[in-house]
CSV table of C-alpha atoms in Angstrom, one decimal:
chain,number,residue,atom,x,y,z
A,7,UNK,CA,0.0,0.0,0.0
A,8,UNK,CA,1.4,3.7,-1.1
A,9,UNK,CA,2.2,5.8,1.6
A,10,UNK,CA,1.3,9.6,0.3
A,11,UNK,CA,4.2,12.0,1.2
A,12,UNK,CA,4.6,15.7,0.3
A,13,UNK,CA,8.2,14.4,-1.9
A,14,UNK,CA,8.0,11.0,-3.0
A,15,UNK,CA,6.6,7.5,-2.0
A,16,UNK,CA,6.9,4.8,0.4
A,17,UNK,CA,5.5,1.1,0.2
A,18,UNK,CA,5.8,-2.2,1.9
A,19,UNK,CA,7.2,-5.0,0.0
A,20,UNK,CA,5.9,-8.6,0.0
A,21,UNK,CA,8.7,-9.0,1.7
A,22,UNK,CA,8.0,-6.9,5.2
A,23,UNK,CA,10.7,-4.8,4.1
A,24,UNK,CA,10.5,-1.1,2.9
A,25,UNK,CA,11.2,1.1,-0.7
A,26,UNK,CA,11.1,4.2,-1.3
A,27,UNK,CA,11.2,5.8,-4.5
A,28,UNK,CA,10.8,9.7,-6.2
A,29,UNK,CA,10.8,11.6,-9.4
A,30,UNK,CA,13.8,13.4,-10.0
A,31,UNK,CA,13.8,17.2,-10.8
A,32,UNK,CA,14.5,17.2,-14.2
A,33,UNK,CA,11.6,14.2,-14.5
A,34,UNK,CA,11.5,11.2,-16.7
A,35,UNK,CA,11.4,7.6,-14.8
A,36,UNK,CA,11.0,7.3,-11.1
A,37,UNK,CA,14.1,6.6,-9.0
A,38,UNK,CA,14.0,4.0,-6.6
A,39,UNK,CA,16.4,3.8,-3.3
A,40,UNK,CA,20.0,1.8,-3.7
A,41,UNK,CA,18.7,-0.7,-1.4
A,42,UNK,CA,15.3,-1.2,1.1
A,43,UNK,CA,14.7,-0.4,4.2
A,44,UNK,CA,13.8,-2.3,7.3
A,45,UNK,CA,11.0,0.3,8.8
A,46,UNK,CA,8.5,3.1,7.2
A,47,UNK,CA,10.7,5.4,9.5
A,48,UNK,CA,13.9,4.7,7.6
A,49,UNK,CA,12.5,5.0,4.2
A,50,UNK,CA,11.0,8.3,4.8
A,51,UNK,CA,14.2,9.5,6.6
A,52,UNK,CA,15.9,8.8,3.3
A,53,UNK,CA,13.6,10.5,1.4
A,54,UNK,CA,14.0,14.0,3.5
A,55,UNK,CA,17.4,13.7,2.8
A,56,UNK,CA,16.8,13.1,-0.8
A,57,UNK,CA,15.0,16.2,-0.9
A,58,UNK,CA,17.2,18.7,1.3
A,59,UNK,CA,19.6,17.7,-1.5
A,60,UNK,CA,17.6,18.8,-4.0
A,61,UNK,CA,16.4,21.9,-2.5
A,62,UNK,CA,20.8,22.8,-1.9
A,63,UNK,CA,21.0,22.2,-5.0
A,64,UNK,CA,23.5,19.0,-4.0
A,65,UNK,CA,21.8,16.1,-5.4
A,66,UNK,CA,23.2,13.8,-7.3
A,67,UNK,CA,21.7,11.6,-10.2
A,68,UNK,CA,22.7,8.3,-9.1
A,69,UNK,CA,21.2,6.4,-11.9
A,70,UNK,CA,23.1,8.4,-14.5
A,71,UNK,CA,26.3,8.0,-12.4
A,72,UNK,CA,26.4,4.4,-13.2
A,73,UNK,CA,27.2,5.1,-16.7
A,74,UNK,CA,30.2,4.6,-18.2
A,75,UNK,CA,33.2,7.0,-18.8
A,76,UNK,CA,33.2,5.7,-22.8
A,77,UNK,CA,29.6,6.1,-22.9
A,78,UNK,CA,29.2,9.8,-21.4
A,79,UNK,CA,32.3,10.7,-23.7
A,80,UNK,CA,30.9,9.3,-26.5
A,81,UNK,CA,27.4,11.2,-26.2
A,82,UNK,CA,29.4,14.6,-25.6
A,83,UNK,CA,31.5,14.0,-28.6
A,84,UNK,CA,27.9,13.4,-30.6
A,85,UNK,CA,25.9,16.2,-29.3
A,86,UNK,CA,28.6,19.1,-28.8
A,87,UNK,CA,28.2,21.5,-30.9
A,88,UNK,CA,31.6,23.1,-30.2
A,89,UNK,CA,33.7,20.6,-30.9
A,90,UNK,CA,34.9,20.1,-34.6
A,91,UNK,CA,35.4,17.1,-36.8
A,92,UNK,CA,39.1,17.1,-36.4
A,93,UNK,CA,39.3,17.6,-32.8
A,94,UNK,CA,36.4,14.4,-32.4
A,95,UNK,CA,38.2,12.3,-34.7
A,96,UNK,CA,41.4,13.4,-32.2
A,97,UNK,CA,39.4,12.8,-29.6
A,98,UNK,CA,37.6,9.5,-30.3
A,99,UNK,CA,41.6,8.2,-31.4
A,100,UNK,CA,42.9,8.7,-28.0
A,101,UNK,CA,39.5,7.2,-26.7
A,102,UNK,CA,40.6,3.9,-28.1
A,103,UNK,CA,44.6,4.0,-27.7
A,104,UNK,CA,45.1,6.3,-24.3
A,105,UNK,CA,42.0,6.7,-22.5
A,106,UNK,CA,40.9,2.7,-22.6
A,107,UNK,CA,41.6,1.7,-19.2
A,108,UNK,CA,38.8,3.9,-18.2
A,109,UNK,CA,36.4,3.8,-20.7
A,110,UNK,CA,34.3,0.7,-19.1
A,111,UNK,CA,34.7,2.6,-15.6
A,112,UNK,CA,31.3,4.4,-14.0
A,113,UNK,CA,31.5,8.2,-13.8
A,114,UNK,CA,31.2,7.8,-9.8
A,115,UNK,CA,33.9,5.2,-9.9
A,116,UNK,CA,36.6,8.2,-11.6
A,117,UNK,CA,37.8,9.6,-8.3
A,118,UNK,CA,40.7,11.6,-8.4
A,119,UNK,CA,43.3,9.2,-7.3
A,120,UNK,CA,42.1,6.7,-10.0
A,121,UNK,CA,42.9,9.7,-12.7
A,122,UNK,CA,46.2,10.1,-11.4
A,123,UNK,CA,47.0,6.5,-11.5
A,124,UNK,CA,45.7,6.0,-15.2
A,125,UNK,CA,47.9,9.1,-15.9
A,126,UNK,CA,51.1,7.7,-14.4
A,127,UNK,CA,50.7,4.6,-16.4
A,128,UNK,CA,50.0,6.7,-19.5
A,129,UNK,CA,53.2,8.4,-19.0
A,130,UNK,CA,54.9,5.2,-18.4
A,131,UNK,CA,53.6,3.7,-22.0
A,132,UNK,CA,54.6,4.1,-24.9
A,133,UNK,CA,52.1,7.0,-26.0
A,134,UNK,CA,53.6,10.7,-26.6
A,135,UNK,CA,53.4,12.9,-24.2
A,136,UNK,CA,50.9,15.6,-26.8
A,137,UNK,CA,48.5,12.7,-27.5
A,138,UNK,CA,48.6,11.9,-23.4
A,139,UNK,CA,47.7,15.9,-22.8
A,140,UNK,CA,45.1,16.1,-25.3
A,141,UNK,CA,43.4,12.5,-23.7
A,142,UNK,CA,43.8,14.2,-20.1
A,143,UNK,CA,41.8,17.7,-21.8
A,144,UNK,CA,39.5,15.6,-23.2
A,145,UNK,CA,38.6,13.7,-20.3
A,146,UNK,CA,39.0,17.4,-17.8
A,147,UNK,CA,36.1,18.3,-20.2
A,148,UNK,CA,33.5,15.6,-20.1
A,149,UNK,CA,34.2,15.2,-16.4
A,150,UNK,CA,33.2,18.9,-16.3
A,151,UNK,CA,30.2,18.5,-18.2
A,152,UNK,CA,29.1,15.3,-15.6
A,153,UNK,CA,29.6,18.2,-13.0
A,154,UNK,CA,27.2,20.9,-15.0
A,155,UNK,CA,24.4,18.5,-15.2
A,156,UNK,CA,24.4,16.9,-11.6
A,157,UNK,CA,25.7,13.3,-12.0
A,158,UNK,CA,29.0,13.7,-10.2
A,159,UNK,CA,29.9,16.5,-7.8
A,160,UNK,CA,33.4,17.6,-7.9
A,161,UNK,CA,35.6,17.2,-11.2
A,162,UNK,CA,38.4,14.4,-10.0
A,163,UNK,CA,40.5,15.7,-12.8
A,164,UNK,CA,43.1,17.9,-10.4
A,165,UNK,CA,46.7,17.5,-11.7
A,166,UNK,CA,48.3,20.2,-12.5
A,167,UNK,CA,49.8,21.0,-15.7
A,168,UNK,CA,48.7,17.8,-16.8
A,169,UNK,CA,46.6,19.2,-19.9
A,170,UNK,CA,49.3,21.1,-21.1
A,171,UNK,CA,53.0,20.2,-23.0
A,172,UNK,CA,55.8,22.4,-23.2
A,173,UNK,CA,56.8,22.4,-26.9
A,174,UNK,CA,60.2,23.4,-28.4
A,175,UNK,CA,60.3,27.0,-29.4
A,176,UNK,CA,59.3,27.0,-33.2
A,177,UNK,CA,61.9,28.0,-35.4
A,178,UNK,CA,61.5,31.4,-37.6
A,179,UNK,CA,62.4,31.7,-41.0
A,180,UNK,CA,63.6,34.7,-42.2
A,181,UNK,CA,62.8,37.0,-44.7
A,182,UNK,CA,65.5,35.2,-47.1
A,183,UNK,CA,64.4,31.6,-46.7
A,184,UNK,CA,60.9,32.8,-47.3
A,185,UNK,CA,61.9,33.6,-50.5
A,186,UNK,CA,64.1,30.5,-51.1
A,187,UNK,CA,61.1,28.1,-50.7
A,188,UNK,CA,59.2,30.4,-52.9
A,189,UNK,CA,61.5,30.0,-55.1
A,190,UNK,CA,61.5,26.3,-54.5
A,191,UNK,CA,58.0,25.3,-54.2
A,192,UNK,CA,55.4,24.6,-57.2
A,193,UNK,CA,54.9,28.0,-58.8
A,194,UNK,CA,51.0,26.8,-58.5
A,195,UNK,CA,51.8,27.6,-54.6
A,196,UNK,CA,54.2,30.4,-53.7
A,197,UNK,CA,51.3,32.5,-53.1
A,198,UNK,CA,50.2,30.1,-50.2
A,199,UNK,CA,53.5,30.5,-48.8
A,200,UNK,CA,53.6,33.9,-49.2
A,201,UNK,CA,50.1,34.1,-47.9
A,202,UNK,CA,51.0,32.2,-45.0
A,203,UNK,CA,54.0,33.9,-43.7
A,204,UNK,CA,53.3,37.8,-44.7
A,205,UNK,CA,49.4,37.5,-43.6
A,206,UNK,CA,49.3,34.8,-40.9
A,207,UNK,CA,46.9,32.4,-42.2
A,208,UNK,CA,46.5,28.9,-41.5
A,209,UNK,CA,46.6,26.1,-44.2
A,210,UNK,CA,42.8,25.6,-43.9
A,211,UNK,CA,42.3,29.3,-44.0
A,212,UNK,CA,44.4,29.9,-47.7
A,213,UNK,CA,42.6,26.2,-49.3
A,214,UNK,CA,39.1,28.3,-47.9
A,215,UNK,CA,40.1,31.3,-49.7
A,216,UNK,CA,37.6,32.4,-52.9
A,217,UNK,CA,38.6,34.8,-55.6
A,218,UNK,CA,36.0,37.3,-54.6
A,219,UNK,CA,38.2,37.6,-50.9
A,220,UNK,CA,41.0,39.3,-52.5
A,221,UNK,CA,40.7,43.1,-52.9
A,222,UNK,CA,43.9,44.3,-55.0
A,223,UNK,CA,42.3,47.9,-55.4
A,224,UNK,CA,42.5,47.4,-51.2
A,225,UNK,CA,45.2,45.3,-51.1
A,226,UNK,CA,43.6,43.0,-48.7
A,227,UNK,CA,42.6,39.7,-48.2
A,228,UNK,CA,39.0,38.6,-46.2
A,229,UNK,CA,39.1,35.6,-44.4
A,230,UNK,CA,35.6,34.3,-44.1
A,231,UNK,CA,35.7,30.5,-44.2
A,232,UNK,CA,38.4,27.6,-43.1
A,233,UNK,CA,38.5,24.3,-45.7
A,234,UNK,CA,37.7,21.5,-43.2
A,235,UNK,CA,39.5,17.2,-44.3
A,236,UNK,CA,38.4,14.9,-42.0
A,237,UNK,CA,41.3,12.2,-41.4
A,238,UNK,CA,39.3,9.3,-41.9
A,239,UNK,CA,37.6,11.1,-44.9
A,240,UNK,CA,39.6,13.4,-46.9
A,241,UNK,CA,37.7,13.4,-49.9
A,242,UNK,CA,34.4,14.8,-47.9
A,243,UNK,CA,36.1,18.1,-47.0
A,244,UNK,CA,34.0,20.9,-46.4
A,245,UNK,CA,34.3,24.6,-45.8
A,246,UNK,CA,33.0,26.2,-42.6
A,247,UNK,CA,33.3,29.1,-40.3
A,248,UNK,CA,36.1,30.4,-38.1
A,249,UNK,CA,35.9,28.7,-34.6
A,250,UNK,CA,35.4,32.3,-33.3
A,251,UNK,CA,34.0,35.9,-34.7
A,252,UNK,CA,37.5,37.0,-34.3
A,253,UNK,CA,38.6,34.6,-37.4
A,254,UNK,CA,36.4,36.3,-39.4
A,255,UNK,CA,38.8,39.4,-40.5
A,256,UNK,CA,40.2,41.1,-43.1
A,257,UNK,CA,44.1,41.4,-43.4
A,258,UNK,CA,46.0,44.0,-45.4
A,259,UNK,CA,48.5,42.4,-47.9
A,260,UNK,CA,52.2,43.7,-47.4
A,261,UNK,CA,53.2,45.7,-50.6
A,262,UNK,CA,56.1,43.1,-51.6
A,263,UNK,CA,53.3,40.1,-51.9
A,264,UNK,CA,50.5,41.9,-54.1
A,265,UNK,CA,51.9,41.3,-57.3
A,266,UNK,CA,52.6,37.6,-56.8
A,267,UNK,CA,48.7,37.9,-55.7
A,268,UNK,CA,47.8,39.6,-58.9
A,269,UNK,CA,50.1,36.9,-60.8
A,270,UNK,CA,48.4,33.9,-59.0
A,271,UNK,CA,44.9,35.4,-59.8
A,272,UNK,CA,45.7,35.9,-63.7
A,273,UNK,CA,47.4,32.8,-64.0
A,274,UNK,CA,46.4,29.4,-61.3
A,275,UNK,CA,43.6,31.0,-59.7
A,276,UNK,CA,40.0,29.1,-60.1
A,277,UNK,CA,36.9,30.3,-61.6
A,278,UNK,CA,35.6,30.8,-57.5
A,279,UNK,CA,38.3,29.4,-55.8
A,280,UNK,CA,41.9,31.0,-55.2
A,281,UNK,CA,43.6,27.8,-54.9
A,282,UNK,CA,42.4,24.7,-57.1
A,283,UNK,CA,44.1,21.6,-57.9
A,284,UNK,CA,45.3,20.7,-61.3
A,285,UNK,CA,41.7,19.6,-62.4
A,286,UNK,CA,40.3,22.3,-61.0
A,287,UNK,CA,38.9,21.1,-58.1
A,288,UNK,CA,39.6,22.5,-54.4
A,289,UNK,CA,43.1,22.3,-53.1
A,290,UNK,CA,43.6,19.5,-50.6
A,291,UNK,CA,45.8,20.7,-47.6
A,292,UNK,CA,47.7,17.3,-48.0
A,293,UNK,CA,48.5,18.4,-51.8
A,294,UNK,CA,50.0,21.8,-50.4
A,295,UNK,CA,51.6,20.3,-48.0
A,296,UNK,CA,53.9,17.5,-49.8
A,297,UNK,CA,54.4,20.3,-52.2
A,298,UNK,CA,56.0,22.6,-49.0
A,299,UNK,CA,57.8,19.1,-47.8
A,300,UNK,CA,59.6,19.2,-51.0
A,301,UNK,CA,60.5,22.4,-51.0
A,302,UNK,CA,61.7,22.7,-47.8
A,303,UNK,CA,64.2,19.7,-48.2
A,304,UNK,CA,65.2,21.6,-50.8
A,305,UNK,CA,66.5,24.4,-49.3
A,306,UNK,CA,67.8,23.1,-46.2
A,307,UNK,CA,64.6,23.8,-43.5
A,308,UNK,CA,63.8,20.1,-42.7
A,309,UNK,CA,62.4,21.2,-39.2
A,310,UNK,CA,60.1,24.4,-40.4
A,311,UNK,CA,56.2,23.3,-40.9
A,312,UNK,CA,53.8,24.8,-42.7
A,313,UNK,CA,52.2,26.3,-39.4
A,314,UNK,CA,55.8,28.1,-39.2
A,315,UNK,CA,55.5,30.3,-41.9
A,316,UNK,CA,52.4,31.6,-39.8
A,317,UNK,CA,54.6,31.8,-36.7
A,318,UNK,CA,57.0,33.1,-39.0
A,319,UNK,CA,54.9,35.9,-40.0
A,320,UNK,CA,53.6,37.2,-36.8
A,321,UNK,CA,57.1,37.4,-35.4
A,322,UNK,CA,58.3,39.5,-37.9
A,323,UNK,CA,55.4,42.0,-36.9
A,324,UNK,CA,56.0,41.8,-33.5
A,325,UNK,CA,59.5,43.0,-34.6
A,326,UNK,CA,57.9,46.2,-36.5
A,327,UNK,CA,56.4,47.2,-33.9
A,328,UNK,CA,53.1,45.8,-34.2
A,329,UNK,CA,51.3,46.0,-30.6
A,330,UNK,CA,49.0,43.0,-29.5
A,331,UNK,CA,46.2,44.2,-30.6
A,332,UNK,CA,47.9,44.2,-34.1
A,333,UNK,CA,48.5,40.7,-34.2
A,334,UNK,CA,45.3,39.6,-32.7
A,335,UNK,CA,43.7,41.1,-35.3
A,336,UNK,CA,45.8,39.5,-38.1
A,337,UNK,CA,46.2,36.3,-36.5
A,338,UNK,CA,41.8,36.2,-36.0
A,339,UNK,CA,42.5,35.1,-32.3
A,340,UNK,CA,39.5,36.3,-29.5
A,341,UNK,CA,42.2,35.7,-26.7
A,342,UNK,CA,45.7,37.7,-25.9
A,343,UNK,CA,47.5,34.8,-24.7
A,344,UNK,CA,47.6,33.0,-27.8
A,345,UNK,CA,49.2,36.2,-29.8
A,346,UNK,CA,50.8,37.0,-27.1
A,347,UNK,CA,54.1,34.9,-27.9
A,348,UNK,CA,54.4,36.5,-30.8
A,349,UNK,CA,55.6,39.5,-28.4
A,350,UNK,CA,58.8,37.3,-27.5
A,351,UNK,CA,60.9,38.6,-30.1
A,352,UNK,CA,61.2,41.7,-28.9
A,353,UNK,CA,62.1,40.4,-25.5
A,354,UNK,CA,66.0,40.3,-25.3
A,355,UNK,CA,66.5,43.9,-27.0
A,356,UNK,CA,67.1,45.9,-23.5
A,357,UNK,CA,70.2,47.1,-25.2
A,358,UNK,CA,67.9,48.7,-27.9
A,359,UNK,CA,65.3,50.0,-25.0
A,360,UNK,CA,67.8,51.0,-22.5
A,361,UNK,CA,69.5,53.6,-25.1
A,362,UNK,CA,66.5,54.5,-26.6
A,363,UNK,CA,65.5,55.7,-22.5
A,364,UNK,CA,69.0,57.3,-23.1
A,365,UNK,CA,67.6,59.4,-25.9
A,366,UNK,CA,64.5,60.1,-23.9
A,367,UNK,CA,66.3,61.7,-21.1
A,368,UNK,CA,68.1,63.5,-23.5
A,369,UNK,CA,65.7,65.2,-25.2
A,370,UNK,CA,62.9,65.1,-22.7
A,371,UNK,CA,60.2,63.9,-25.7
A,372,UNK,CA,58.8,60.7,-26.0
A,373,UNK,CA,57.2,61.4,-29.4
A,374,UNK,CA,61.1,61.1,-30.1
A,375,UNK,CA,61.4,57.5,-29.2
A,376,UNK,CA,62.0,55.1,-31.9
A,377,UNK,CA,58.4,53.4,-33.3
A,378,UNK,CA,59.8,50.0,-33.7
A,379,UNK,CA,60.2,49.4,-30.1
A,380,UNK,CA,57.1,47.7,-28.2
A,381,UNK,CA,56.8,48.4,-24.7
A,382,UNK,CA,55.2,46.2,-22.4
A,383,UNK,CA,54.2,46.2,-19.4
């Protein structure tokens, strides 16, 4: 017989022993206790707890709980509308080669000390120490996400620095082995290259590129959508948006590049497209990118990548003078930190800054200080 209560039910089991079940907030199925209850006293003592929990705002879904890391992960990678297809196909990789041991765990089975254990063995293993920090973000976030929607209560993802790797400092070309793997690379793409380390785009950014985004009356280039290959699916590539508003920008061509632009447009540019294939079809970022493998060996810069002529770049205006607001904008990042390392290479010139205070004591005007220094604070 039900027992009516003001927050959920109580009955008496065949069995002389007690249950009691509710509805949960959020609704859907009714939730029955872990285990029964040996009085009508106990049961409803359970419930009030139940429900001060839910009033604090501290209850926990026990029920969803007892699903599995792999399958949480796997629903967040579905239904996520911020995460793209390159960083789920990174994502569901290190799912099956770093992140295994836990995939059959429940979520209220991932305590903190069994994350740091799995992350010790990882570190042990054979993986590399990027893939291991990506698997540790990746599993950071859809912890966080069990926190957000009330299945677990605290994140047990707590070691630091673990989601992050210290990389080598990227090498910077300069101005003269620019032009050397211009010189060396494909005619079809010394634009890219030029495009890539005068403007700062990436490699999805200049395949993205149409005809119509190039102003040469303006001398600028509009970046407006990013050429997307799966890795599993090359062929099904697909242009979309910038991950942020901030990518979405229009960049002024340095003088010295425009007429290789207006030479590229006349003579490999497609009918839409900047950059086609052969055939005409769409470059493939694989196709530019054997073509700058090749070129690169050529000259002698077997450790720059593609992604350095960007670095490249945004060094180089750093060095003008460019402030970071400057290279936010021409880099299409939302964030300072990110553009902010572009700012190291005028660290290390305190001989330049130290005379140029010299010269401001001197003549007692700072409208006389040299532009090309950045100050920072």
């Amino acid at each position: 017989m039900m027992a009516k209560r003001r927050f959920g039910m109580v009955r008496k089991l065949p069995s002389g022993r007690f249950q009691a079940s509710f509805v949960p907030p959020a609704g859907g199925a009714r939730q029955t206790a872990p285990h029964t209850f040996k009085t009508k006293t106990d049961a409803n003592r359970w419930l009030t707890l139940v429900e001060a929990d839910i009033s604090r705002g501290t209850w926990l879904d026990d029920r969803a709980a007892a699903e599995t890391f792999g399958s949480f992960a796997q629903a967040i990678l579905r239904d996520s509308p911020k995460i793209g297809v390159r960083w789920r196909e990174t994502c569901e990789r290190n799912l099956r080669l770093h992140l295994a041991p836990l995939v059959e765990v429940q979520l209220r089975e991932l305590t903190a000390s069994r994350v740091r254990e799995w992350h010790a063995a990882a570190l042990r293993g054979k993986g590399g120490r990027t893939s291991i920090s990506q698997s540790y973000r990746f599993l950071r976030m859809v912890m966080n996400t069990a926190v957000r929607e009330g299945i677990i209560a605290r994140n047990p993802c707590q070691i630091p620095g673990a989601g992050t790797v210290r990389v080598a400092e990227r090498p910077v070309a300069t101005p003269a082995q620019v032009v050397a793997l211009v010189e060396a690379i494909n005619p079809r793409y010394r634009t890219a290259v030029l495009i890539a380390a005068w403007c700062g785009l990436r490699r999805g950014e200049i395949a993205g590129l149409r005809v119509a985004d190039v102003d040469l009356t303006e001398h600028t280039i509009t970046v407006r959508k990013a050429r997307v290959e799966p890795l599993h699916a090359p062929d099904q590539a697909f242009d979309k948006d910038p991950k942020s508003e901030a990518g979405k920008r229009t960049i002024t061509i340095p003088p010295h590049v425009v007429p290789l632009v207006r030479l590229h447009l006349d003579k490999y540019a497609g009918k839409d497209r900047l950059f086609v294939s052969r055939d005409g079809t769409p470059l493939r970022g694989n196709t530019l990118y054997q073509a700058f493998v090749r070129a690169r060996k050529q000259v002698g810069l077997d450790e720059l990548t593609f992604h350095d002529l960007r670095h490249t770049g945004q060094t180089l205006a750093a060095q003008t003078g460019a402030t970071l607001a400057d290279l936010m904008k021409r880099l299409g990042h939302s964030s300072m930190a990110a553009a902010r390392r572009y700012l190291h290479a005028v660290d290390g010139r305190d001989r330049e800054i130290a005379k140029a205070l010299s010269e401001l004591a001197a003549h007692g005007d700072v409208a006389r200080l040299p532009r090309h220094i950045t100050m920072r604070s």
